């Protein structure tokens, strides 16, 4: 479910939260009421909720988790957002390639606050904090480059291919 469309499973009318300019797009993309998605979730062993979490969606999270648990017989996981801070690709790529892997920067404070809010309201066996892994447990010291000097994220949130390869083993351990 696209983040701006409301990754929430609720009977409440959420239209007031969705930007008017995006309403038709959200209807076209579909949400939880899409029969194809419902069918997949009925068959699923696990339901993973991943998003750039908006405050209003976080507020609805307890209701969302309760409704999903009532409706579907699947283990639910909610993934907190990963973040590497503001990325200035031009500036970072001007760095000496041999020293890039030493560069560290802080994750976005907004993402960290949102992850803390999620962590406070979601059971520990349901919440997965990706920022712990992506920043090696210290959100003030996020690694931006691999040891080979390749950029992990070009926008601060999404992974590059090199970033996915670099973090994949840590993410797999987190899931186990």
Short mmCIF file of N, CA and C in Angstrom, two decimals:
data_model
loop_
_atom_site.label_atom_id
_atom_site.label_comp_id
_atom_site.label_asym_id
_atom_site.label_seq_id
_atom_site.Cartn_x
_atom_site.Cartn_y
_atom_site.Cartn_z
N UNK A 1 0.87 -1.17 0.00
CA UNK A 1 0.00 0.00 0.00
C UNK A 1 0.91 1.22 0.00
N UNK A 2 0.72 2.09 -0.95
CA UNK A 2 1.52 3.31 -1.04
C UNK A 2 1.37 4.12 0.25
N UNK A 3 2.45 4.68 0.76
CA UNK A 3 2.42 5.37 2.05
C UNK A 3 1.42 6.52 2.08
N UNK A 4 1.35 7.30 1.04
CA UNK A 4 0.44 8.45 1.06
C UNK A 4 -1.03 8.01 0.96
N UNK A 5 -1.27 6.75 0.58
CA UNK A 5 -2.63 6.23 0.48
C UNK A 5 -3.11 5.65 1.80
N UNK A 6 -2.24 5.52 2.74
CA UNK A 6 -2.63 5.04 4.07
C UNK A 6 -2.49 3.55 4.24
N UNK A 7 -1.34 3.10 4.68
CA UNK A 7 -1.11 1.69 4.93
C UNK A 7 -1.77 1.33 6.26
N UNK A 8 -3.11 1.34 6.24
CA UNK A 8 -3.88 1.04 7.45
C UNK A 8 -5.08 0.18 7.07
N UNK A 9 -5.45 -0.69 7.97
CA UNK A 9 -6.57 -1.62 7.77
C UNK A 9 -7.61 -1.26 8.80
N UNK A 10 -8.54 -0.42 8.41
CA UNK A 10 -9.50 0.13 9.36
C UNK A 10 -10.83 0.39 8.67
N UNK A 11 -11.88 0.45 9.45
CA UNK A 11 -13.20 0.81 8.93
C UNK A 11 -13.39 2.32 8.91
N UNK A 12 -12.46 3.05 9.52
CA UNK A 12 -12.55 4.50 9.55
C UNK A 12 -12.37 5.08 8.15
N UNK A 13 -13.03 6.19 7.91
CA UNK A 13 -12.86 6.91 6.65
C UNK A 13 -11.53 7.68 6.74
N UNK A 14 -10.58 7.31 5.90
CA UNK A 14 -9.26 7.93 5.94
C UNK A 14 -9.07 8.95 4.81
N UNK A 15 -10.13 9.19 4.04
CA UNK A 15 -10.02 10.10 2.89
C UNK A 15 -9.51 11.48 3.27
N UNK A 16 -9.83 11.95 4.48
CA UNK A 16 -9.40 13.29 4.89
C UNK A 16 -7.88 13.41 5.00
N UNK A 17 -7.20 12.28 5.17
CA UNK A 17 -5.75 12.30 5.34
C UNK A 17 -5.00 12.21 4.00
N UNK A 18 -5.68 11.77 2.99
CA UNK A 18 -5.04 11.55 1.69
C UNK A 18 -5.07 12.85 0.89
N UNK A 19 -3.91 13.28 0.39
CA UNK A 19 -3.89 14.51 -0.41
C UNK A 19 -4.88 14.41 -1.57
N UNK A 20 -5.67 15.44 -1.75
CA UNK A 20 -6.71 15.45 -2.80
C UNK A 20 -6.12 15.11 -4.17
N UNK A 21 -4.94 15.63 -4.44
CA UNK A 21 -4.31 15.39 -5.74
C UNK A 21 -3.93 13.91 -5.93
N UNK A 22 -3.88 13.14 -4.84
CA UNK A 22 -3.49 11.72 -4.91
C UNK A 22 -4.67 10.76 -4.75
N UNK A 23 -5.85 11.26 -4.46
CA UNK A 23 -7.00 10.40 -4.16
C UNK A 23 -7.31 9.42 -5.30
N UNK A 24 -7.38 9.91 -6.52
CA UNK A 24 -7.69 9.03 -7.65
C UNK A 24 -6.57 8.00 -7.86
N UNK A 25 -5.34 8.43 -7.67
CA UNK A 25 -4.21 7.50 -7.81
C UNK A 25 -4.30 6.39 -6.76
N UNK A 26 -4.64 6.75 -5.54
CA UNK A 26 -4.77 5.75 -4.47
C UNK A 26 -5.91 4.78 -4.76
N UNK A 27 -7.02 5.30 -5.29
CA UNK A 27 -8.14 4.42 -5.67
C UNK A 27 -7.71 3.46 -6.77
N UNK A 28 -6.96 3.96 -7.74
CA UNK A 28 -6.50 3.13 -8.85
C UNK A 28 -5.49 2.07 -8.37
N UNK A 29 -4.57 2.47 -7.49
CA UNK A 29 -3.55 1.54 -7.00
C UNK A 29 -4.14 0.46 -6.12
N UNK A 30 -5.21 0.80 -5.43
CA UNK A 30 -5.85 -0.16 -4.55
C UNK A 30 -5.27 -0.12 -3.14
N UNK A 31 -6.07 -0.62 -2.25
CA UNK A 31 -5.67 -0.71 -0.84
C UNK A 31 -6.10 -2.07 -0.33
N UNK A 32 -6.28 -2.20 0.95
CA UNK A 32 -6.60 -3.49 1.53
C UNK A 32 -7.92 -4.06 1.06
N UNK A 33 -8.84 -3.23 0.60
CA UNK A 33 -10.12 -3.75 0.14
C UNK A 33 -10.04 -4.40 -1.24
N UNK A 34 -8.91 -4.34 -1.89
CA UNK A 34 -8.73 -4.99 -3.19
C UNK A 34 -8.89 -6.50 -3.02
N UNK A 35 -9.83 -7.11 -3.75
CA UNK A 35 -10.06 -8.55 -3.60
C UNK A 35 -8.83 -9.42 -3.87
N UNK A 36 -7.98 -8.99 -4.80
CA UNK A 36 -6.76 -9.77 -5.08
C UNK A 36 -5.83 -9.77 -3.88
N UNK A 37 -5.70 -8.60 -3.23
CA UNK A 37 -4.84 -8.52 -2.05
C UNK A 37 -5.44 -9.33 -0.90
N UNK A 38 -6.74 -9.23 -0.70
CA UNK A 38 -7.40 -10.02 0.35
C UNK A 38 -7.17 -11.51 0.14
N UNK A 39 -7.27 -11.95 -1.10
CA UNK A 39 -7.05 -13.36 -1.42
C UNK A 39 -5.63 -13.78 -1.08
N UNK A 40 -4.67 -12.96 -1.44
CA UNK A 40 -3.27 -13.26 -1.12
C UNK A 40 -3.04 -13.31 0.39
N UNK A 41 -3.65 -12.38 1.10
CA UNK A 41 -3.46 -12.34 2.56
C UNK A 41 -4.14 -13.53 3.23
N UNK A 42 -5.24 -14.02 2.65
CA UNK A 42 -5.91 -15.23 3.19
C UNK A 42 -4.99 -16.44 3.08
N UNK A 43 -4.19 -16.49 2.03
CA UNK A 43 -3.29 -17.62 1.79
C UNK A 43 -1.93 -17.47 2.49
N UNK A 44 -1.62 -16.28 2.95
CA UNK A 44 -0.28 -15.97 3.46
C UNK A 44 0.00 -16.60 4.82
N UNK A 45 1.26 -16.98 5.00
CA UNK A 45 1.74 -17.39 6.31
C UNK A 45 2.14 -16.17 7.13
N UNK A 46 2.62 -15.14 6.42
CA UNK A 46 3.04 -13.90 7.07
C UNK A 46 2.55 -12.71 6.24
N UNK A 47 2.19 -11.65 6.93
CA UNK A 47 1.84 -10.38 6.30
C UNK A 47 2.87 -9.38 6.77
N UNK A 48 3.57 -8.78 5.83
CA UNK A 48 4.60 -7.79 6.13
C UNK A 48 4.08 -6.41 5.77
N UNK A 49 4.11 -5.51 6.72
CA UNK A 49 3.72 -4.12 6.49
C UNK A 49 4.98 -3.28 6.47
N UNK A 50 5.24 -2.66 5.33
CA UNK A 50 6.43 -1.84 5.13
C UNK A 50 5.97 -0.52 4.53
N UNK A 51 6.50 0.58 5.04
CA UNK A 51 6.06 1.88 4.54
C UNK A 51 7.00 2.98 4.99
N UNK A 52 6.83 4.12 4.38
CA UNK A 52 7.35 5.37 4.95
C UNK A 52 6.19 5.83 5.83
N UNK A 53 6.27 5.56 7.09
CA UNK A 53 5.13 5.70 7.99
C UNK A 53 4.78 7.16 8.25
N UNK A 54 3.53 7.49 8.00
CA UNK A 54 3.00 8.82 8.28
C UNK A 54 2.38 8.83 9.67
N UNK A 55 2.39 9.98 10.33
CA UNK A 55 1.89 10.06 11.71
C UNK A 55 0.47 9.53 11.86
N UNK A 56 -0.42 9.89 10.95
CA UNK A 56 -1.80 9.45 11.08
C UNK A 56 -1.94 7.94 10.91
N UNK A 57 -1.07 7.34 10.12
CA UNK A 57 -1.09 5.89 9.95
C UNK A 57 -0.57 5.21 11.22
N UNK A 58 0.46 5.78 11.82
CA UNK A 58 0.98 5.25 13.09
C UNK A 58 -0.11 5.31 14.15
N UNK A 59 -0.88 6.41 14.18
CA UNK A 59 -1.96 6.54 15.16
C UNK A 59 -2.99 5.41 15.01
N UNK A 60 -3.20 4.94 13.79
CA UNK A 60 -4.18 3.88 13.52
C UNK A 60 -3.58 2.47 13.64
N UNK A 61 -2.29 2.37 13.92
CA UNK A 61 -1.62 1.07 13.91
C UNK A 61 -2.23 0.05 14.89
N UNK A 62 -2.55 0.40 16.13
CA UNK A 62 -3.16 -0.62 17.00
C UNK A 62 -4.45 -1.19 16.41
N UNK A 63 -5.28 -0.32 15.87
CA UNK A 63 -6.53 -0.76 15.23
C UNK A 63 -6.23 -1.62 14.00
N UNK A 64 -5.24 -1.21 13.21
CA UNK A 64 -4.86 -1.97 12.01
C UNK A 64 -4.40 -3.37 12.38
N UNK A 65 -3.54 -3.48 13.37
CA UNK A 65 -3.02 -4.79 13.76
C UNK A 65 -4.13 -5.69 14.30
N UNK A 66 -5.03 -5.12 15.09
CA UNK A 66 -6.14 -5.90 15.63
C UNK A 66 -7.05 -6.40 14.50
N UNK A 67 -7.36 -5.53 13.55
CA UNK A 67 -8.23 -5.93 12.44
C UNK A 67 -7.58 -6.97 11.55
N UNK A 68 -6.29 -6.80 11.26
CA UNK A 68 -5.59 -7.80 10.45
C UNK A 68 -5.55 -9.15 11.15
N UNK A 69 -5.30 -9.14 12.45
CA UNK A 69 -5.25 -10.39 13.23
C UNK A 69 -6.60 -11.08 13.26
N UNK A 70 -7.67 -10.29 13.36
CA UNK A 70 -9.02 -10.86 13.37
C UNK A 70 -9.39 -11.46 12.02
N UNK A 71 -8.96 -10.83 10.96
CA UNK A 71 -9.39 -11.20 9.61
C UNK A 71 -8.54 -12.30 8.98
N UNK A 72 -7.23 -12.31 9.29
CA UNK A 72 -6.32 -13.22 8.60
C UNK A 72 -5.55 -14.09 9.60
N UNK A 73 -5.34 -15.34 9.21
CA UNK A 73 -4.59 -16.27 10.04
C UNK A 73 -3.14 -16.30 9.59
N UNK A 74 -2.45 -15.18 9.83
CA UNK A 74 -1.06 -15.05 9.39
C UNK A 74 -0.30 -14.28 10.45
N UNK A 75 0.98 -14.58 10.56
CA UNK A 75 1.85 -13.80 11.44
C UNK A 75 2.06 -12.44 10.79
N UNK A 76 1.98 -11.38 11.58
CA UNK A 76 2.11 -10.03 11.06
C UNK A 76 3.43 -9.43 11.52
N UNK A 77 4.12 -8.80 10.60
CA UNK A 77 5.35 -8.06 10.90
C UNK A 77 5.20 -6.64 10.39
N UNK A 78 5.59 -5.68 11.22
CA UNK A 78 5.61 -4.27 10.83
C UNK A 78 7.06 -3.84 10.83
N UNK A 79 7.50 -3.33 9.70
CA UNK A 79 8.90 -2.94 9.54
C UNK A 79 9.02 -1.42 9.68
N UNK A 80 9.86 -0.99 10.62
CA UNK A 80 10.16 0.42 10.74
C UNK A 80 11.00 0.86 9.55
N UNK A 81 10.94 2.12 9.24
CA UNK A 81 11.67 2.64 8.08
C UNK A 81 13.17 2.63 8.30
N UNK A 82 13.90 2.32 7.25
CA UNK A 82 15.36 2.48 7.29
C UNK A 82 15.67 3.87 6.77
N UNK A 83 16.75 4.44 7.25
CA UNK A 83 17.11 5.78 6.80
C UNK A 83 18.59 5.99 7.01
N UNK A 84 19.20 6.70 6.06
CA UNK A 84 20.63 6.97 6.10
C UNK A 84 20.92 8.46 6.18
N UNK A 85 19.90 9.26 6.43
CA UNK A 85 20.07 10.70 6.48
C UNK A 85 19.97 11.31 5.08
N UNK A 86 20.16 12.60 5.02
CA UNK A 86 20.08 13.31 3.75
C UNK A 86 21.28 12.97 2.88
N UNK A 87 20.99 12.60 1.66
CA UNK A 87 22.05 12.19 0.74
C UNK A 87 22.26 13.26 -0.32
N UNK A 88 23.48 13.74 -0.42
CA UNK A 88 23.86 14.63 -1.51
C UNK A 88 24.83 13.83 -2.37
N UNK A 89 24.28 13.16 -3.37
CA UNK A 89 25.07 12.25 -4.19
C UNK A 89 26.30 12.93 -4.77
N UNK A 90 26.11 14.13 -5.31
CA UNK A 90 27.25 14.85 -5.91
C UNK A 90 28.37 15.07 -4.93
N UNK A 91 28.03 15.54 -3.72
CA UNK A 91 29.04 15.79 -2.69
C UNK A 91 29.72 14.49 -2.26
N UNK A 92 28.91 13.45 -2.02
CA UNK A 92 29.48 12.19 -1.54
C UNK A 92 30.38 11.53 -2.58
N UNK A 93 29.98 11.61 -3.83
CA UNK A 93 30.78 10.95 -4.86
C UNK A 93 32.07 11.70 -5.17
N UNK A 94 32.19 12.95 -4.71
CA UNK A 94 33.44 13.69 -4.88
C UNK A 94 34.48 13.27 -3.85
N UNK A 95 34.05 12.51 -2.85
CA UNK A 95 34.98 12.07 -1.81
C UNK A 95 35.99 11.09 -2.39
N UNK A 96 37.14 11.02 -1.75
CA UNK A 96 38.17 10.07 -2.14
C UNK A 96 37.58 8.65 -2.04
N UNK A 97 37.55 7.91 -3.14
CA UNK A 97 36.96 6.56 -3.12
C UNK A 97 37.53 5.64 -2.05
N UNK A 98 38.81 5.80 -1.75
CA UNK A 98 39.44 4.93 -0.76
C UNK A 98 39.02 5.27 0.67
N UNK A 99 38.41 6.44 0.88
CA UNK A 99 38.02 6.86 2.23
C UNK A 99 36.51 6.91 2.43
N UNK A 100 35.75 6.63 1.37
CA UNK A 100 34.29 6.72 1.46
C UNK A 100 33.71 5.84 2.57
N UNK A 101 34.21 4.63 2.71
CA UNK A 101 33.64 3.71 3.68
C UNK A 101 33.78 4.20 5.12
N UNK A 102 34.64 5.18 5.35
CA UNK A 102 34.83 5.74 6.69
C UNK A 102 33.78 6.80 7.04
N UNK A 103 33.11 7.35 6.02
CA UNK A 103 32.16 8.43 6.23
C UNK A 103 30.91 7.91 6.94
N UNK A 104 30.46 8.67 7.94
CA UNK A 104 29.25 8.34 8.70
C UNK A 104 28.41 9.59 8.81
N UNK A 105 27.08 9.39 8.88
CA UNK A 105 26.19 10.52 9.14
C UNK A 105 24.95 10.02 9.86
N UNK A 106 24.23 10.96 10.43
CA UNK A 106 23.05 10.65 11.23
C UNK A 106 21.83 10.39 10.36
N UNK A 107 21.02 9.43 10.79
CA UNK A 107 19.73 9.17 10.14
C UNK A 107 18.79 10.34 10.40
N UNK A 108 17.75 10.42 9.62
CA UNK A 108 16.74 11.46 9.77
C UNK A 108 16.08 11.37 11.15
N UNK A 109 16.05 12.49 11.86
CA UNK A 109 15.42 12.49 13.19
C UNK A 109 13.93 12.19 13.09
N UNK A 110 13.28 12.62 12.00
CA UNK A 110 11.84 12.34 11.84
C UNK A 110 11.59 10.84 11.72
N UNK A 111 12.40 10.16 10.95
CA UNK A 111 12.24 8.71 10.80
C UNK A 111 12.51 8.01 12.12
N UNK A 112 13.52 8.45 12.85
CA UNK A 112 13.84 7.83 14.13
C UNK A 112 12.71 8.02 15.14
N UNK A 113 12.12 9.21 15.16
CA UNK A 113 10.99 9.46 16.08
C UNK A 113 9.81 8.57 15.70
N UNK A 114 9.53 8.47 14.42
CA UNK A 114 8.43 7.61 13.97
C UNK A 114 8.68 6.16 14.34
N UNK A 115 9.91 5.67 14.14
CA UNK A 115 10.24 4.30 14.52
C UNK A 115 10.08 4.09 16.02
N UNK A 116 10.45 5.08 16.82
CA UNK A 116 10.27 4.97 18.28
C UNK A 116 8.79 4.91 18.64
N UNK A 117 7.98 5.71 17.96
CA UNK A 117 6.52 5.66 18.21
C UNK A 117 5.97 4.28 17.87
N UNK A 118 6.39 3.74 16.73
CA UNK A 118 5.94 2.39 16.35
C UNK A 118 6.40 1.35 17.36
N UNK A 119 7.65 1.45 17.76
CA UNK A 119 8.20 0.51 18.73
C UNK A 119 7.44 0.54 20.05
N UNK A 120 6.94 1.72 20.43
CA UNK A 120 6.23 1.88 21.70
C UNK A 120 4.82 1.28 21.66
N UNK A 121 4.22 1.16 20.48
CA UNK A 121 2.84 0.69 20.42
C UNK A 121 2.67 -0.69 19.79
N UNK A 122 3.75 -1.23 19.24
CA UNK A 122 3.67 -2.53 18.56
C UNK A 122 4.43 -3.56 19.39
N UNK A 123 3.85 -4.74 19.58
CA UNK A 123 4.56 -5.79 20.34
C UNK A 123 5.93 -6.10 19.72
N UNK A 124 6.89 -6.44 20.59
CA UNK A 124 8.26 -6.69 20.14
C UNK A 124 8.36 -7.81 19.11
N UNK A 125 7.50 -8.80 19.21
CA UNK A 125 7.56 -9.92 18.25
C UNK A 125 6.94 -9.55 16.90
N UNK A 126 6.35 -8.35 16.79
CA UNK A 126 5.72 -7.90 15.55
C UNK A 126 6.56 -6.81 14.87
N UNK A 127 7.20 -5.95 15.65
CA UNK A 127 7.95 -4.82 15.09
C UNK A 127 9.38 -5.21 14.74
N UNK A 128 9.81 -4.82 13.54
CA UNK A 128 11.18 -5.06 13.08
C UNK A 128 11.78 -3.69 12.76
N UNK A 129 12.79 -3.28 13.50
CA UNK A 129 13.39 -1.96 13.31
C UNK A 129 14.56 -2.05 12.34
N UNK A 130 14.29 -1.72 11.09
CA UNK A 130 15.33 -1.80 10.06
C UNK A 130 16.45 -0.78 10.28
N UNK A 131 16.14 0.33 10.97
CA UNK A 131 17.17 1.35 11.17
C UNK A 131 18.28 0.84 12.09
N UNK A 132 17.95 -0.08 12.99
CA UNK A 132 19.00 -0.66 13.85
C UNK A 132 20.06 -1.36 13.01
N UNK A 133 19.62 -2.08 12.01
CA UNK A 133 20.56 -2.81 11.15
C UNK A 133 21.21 -1.88 10.15
N UNK A 134 20.41 -1.04 9.50
CA UNK A 134 20.96 -0.20 8.43
C UNK A 134 21.99 0.79 8.95
N UNK A 135 21.88 1.15 10.22
CA UNK A 135 22.87 2.07 10.80
C UNK A 135 23.74 1.38 11.85
N UNK A 136 23.77 0.07 11.83
CA UNK A 136 24.64 -0.68 12.72
C UNK A 136 24.36 -0.47 14.20
N UNK A 137 23.11 -0.15 14.55
CA UNK A 137 22.74 0.03 15.94
C UNK A 137 22.94 1.44 16.46
N UNK A 138 23.53 2.32 15.68
CA UNK A 138 23.76 3.70 16.10
C UNK A 138 23.30 4.63 14.99
N UNK A 139 22.12 5.21 15.17
CA UNK A 139 21.52 6.05 14.13
C UNK A 139 22.27 7.35 13.90
N UNK A 140 23.23 7.66 14.75
CA UNK A 140 24.05 8.85 14.54
C UNK A 140 25.28 8.52 13.69
N UNK A 141 25.49 7.24 13.41
CA UNK A 141 26.69 6.80 12.70
C UNK A 141 26.33 5.86 11.54
N UNK A 142 25.43 6.29 10.68
CA UNK A 142 25.03 5.46 9.54
C UNK A 142 26.13 5.40 8.49
N UNK A 143 26.40 4.21 8.04
CA UNK A 143 27.37 3.99 6.97
C UNK A 143 26.66 4.31 5.66
N UNK A 144 27.32 5.06 4.79
CA UNK A 144 26.73 5.48 3.52
C UNK A 144 27.32 4.71 2.34
N UNK A 145 28.52 4.19 2.53
CA UNK A 145 29.20 3.47 1.46
C UNK A 145 29.58 2.06 1.92
N UNK A 146 29.68 1.15 0.96
CA UNK A 146 30.22 -0.17 1.24
C UNK A 146 31.74 -0.04 1.38
N UNK A 147 32.40 -1.09 1.79
CA UNK A 147 33.86 -1.06 1.90
C UNK A 147 34.53 -0.87 0.54
N UNK A 148 33.78 -1.19 -0.51
CA UNK A 148 34.30 -1.00 -1.88
C UNK A 148 34.07 0.43 -2.36
N UNK A 149 33.45 1.28 -1.53
CA UNK A 149 33.21 2.67 -1.89
C UNK A 149 31.95 2.90 -2.71
N UNK A 150 31.03 1.92 -2.72
CA UNK A 150 29.79 2.05 -3.47
C UNK A 150 28.70 2.61 -2.56
N UNK A 151 27.87 3.48 -3.11
CA UNK A 151 26.81 4.13 -2.37
C UNK A 151 25.73 3.12 -1.95
N UNK A 152 25.33 3.15 -0.68
CA UNK A 152 24.32 2.23 -0.15
C UNK A 152 22.92 2.72 -0.48
N UNK A 153 22.70 4.02 -0.42
CA UNK A 153 21.40 4.61 -0.72
C UNK A 153 21.61 5.92 -1.48
N UNK A 154 20.86 6.09 -2.55
CA UNK A 154 20.99 7.32 -3.33
C UNK A 154 20.05 8.41 -2.84
N UNK A 155 19.05 8.04 -2.03
CA UNK A 155 18.07 9.02 -1.57
C UNK A 155 17.87 9.05 -0.06
N UNK A 156 18.60 8.22 0.66
CA UNK A 156 18.50 8.18 2.11
C UNK A 156 17.53 7.14 2.64
N UNK A 157 16.70 6.59 1.76
CA UNK A 157 15.71 5.62 2.21
C UNK A 157 15.74 4.31 1.44
N UNK A 158 15.82 4.40 0.13
CA UNK A 158 15.86 3.21 -0.70
C UNK A 158 17.31 2.74 -0.87
N UNK A 159 17.46 1.44 -1.07
CA UNK A 159 18.79 0.87 -1.24
C UNK A 159 19.18 0.81 -2.71
N UNK A 160 20.44 1.04 -2.98
CA UNK A 160 21.00 0.75 -4.29
C UNK A 160 21.22 -0.77 -4.35
N UNK A 161 21.57 -1.29 -5.51
CA UNK A 161 21.88 -2.71 -5.62
C UNK A 161 23.04 -3.06 -4.68
N UNK A 162 24.06 -2.22 -4.66
CA UNK A 162 25.21 -2.46 -3.78
C UNK A 162 24.78 -2.40 -2.31
N UNK A 163 23.87 -1.49 -1.99
CA UNK A 163 23.37 -1.37 -0.62
C UNK A 163 22.58 -2.60 -0.21
N UNK A 164 21.75 -3.11 -1.11
CA UNK A 164 20.98 -4.32 -0.81
C UNK A 164 21.90 -5.51 -0.57
N UNK A 165 22.92 -5.64 -1.41
CA UNK A 165 23.88 -6.73 -1.23
C UNK A 165 24.64 -6.56 0.08
N UNK A 166 25.00 -5.33 0.40
CA UNK A 166 25.77 -5.03 1.60
C UNK A 166 24.98 -5.35 2.88
N UNK A 167 23.68 -5.06 2.87
CA UNK A 167 22.87 -5.22 4.08
C UNK A 167 22.05 -6.51 4.13
N UNK A 168 22.01 -7.26 3.04
CA UNK A 168 21.12 -8.42 2.97
C UNK A 168 21.36 -9.44 4.08
N UNK A 169 22.59 -9.75 4.37
CA UNK A 169 22.89 -10.74 5.40
C UNK A 169 22.39 -10.27 6.77
N UNK A 170 22.58 -8.97 7.06
CA UNK A 170 22.12 -8.42 8.33
C UNK A 170 20.59 -8.42 8.42
N UNK A 171 19.91 -8.11 7.30
CA UNK A 171 18.45 -8.13 7.30
C UNK A 171 17.93 -9.55 7.49
N UNK A 172 18.56 -10.53 6.86
CA UNK A 172 18.14 -11.93 7.02
C UNK A 172 18.30 -12.36 8.48
N UNK A 173 19.41 -12.00 9.12
CA UNK A 173 19.60 -12.33 10.53
C UNK A 173 18.53 -11.69 11.39
N UNK A 174 18.14 -10.46 11.06
CA UNK A 174 17.11 -9.76 11.82
C UNK A 174 15.79 -10.49 11.75
N UNK A 175 15.48 -11.07 10.62
CA UNK A 175 14.22 -11.80 10.46
C UNK A 175 14.21 -13.12 11.20
N UNK A 176 15.39 -13.70 11.40
CA UNK A 176 15.46 -14.98 12.12
C UNK A 176 15.41 -14.73 13.59
#
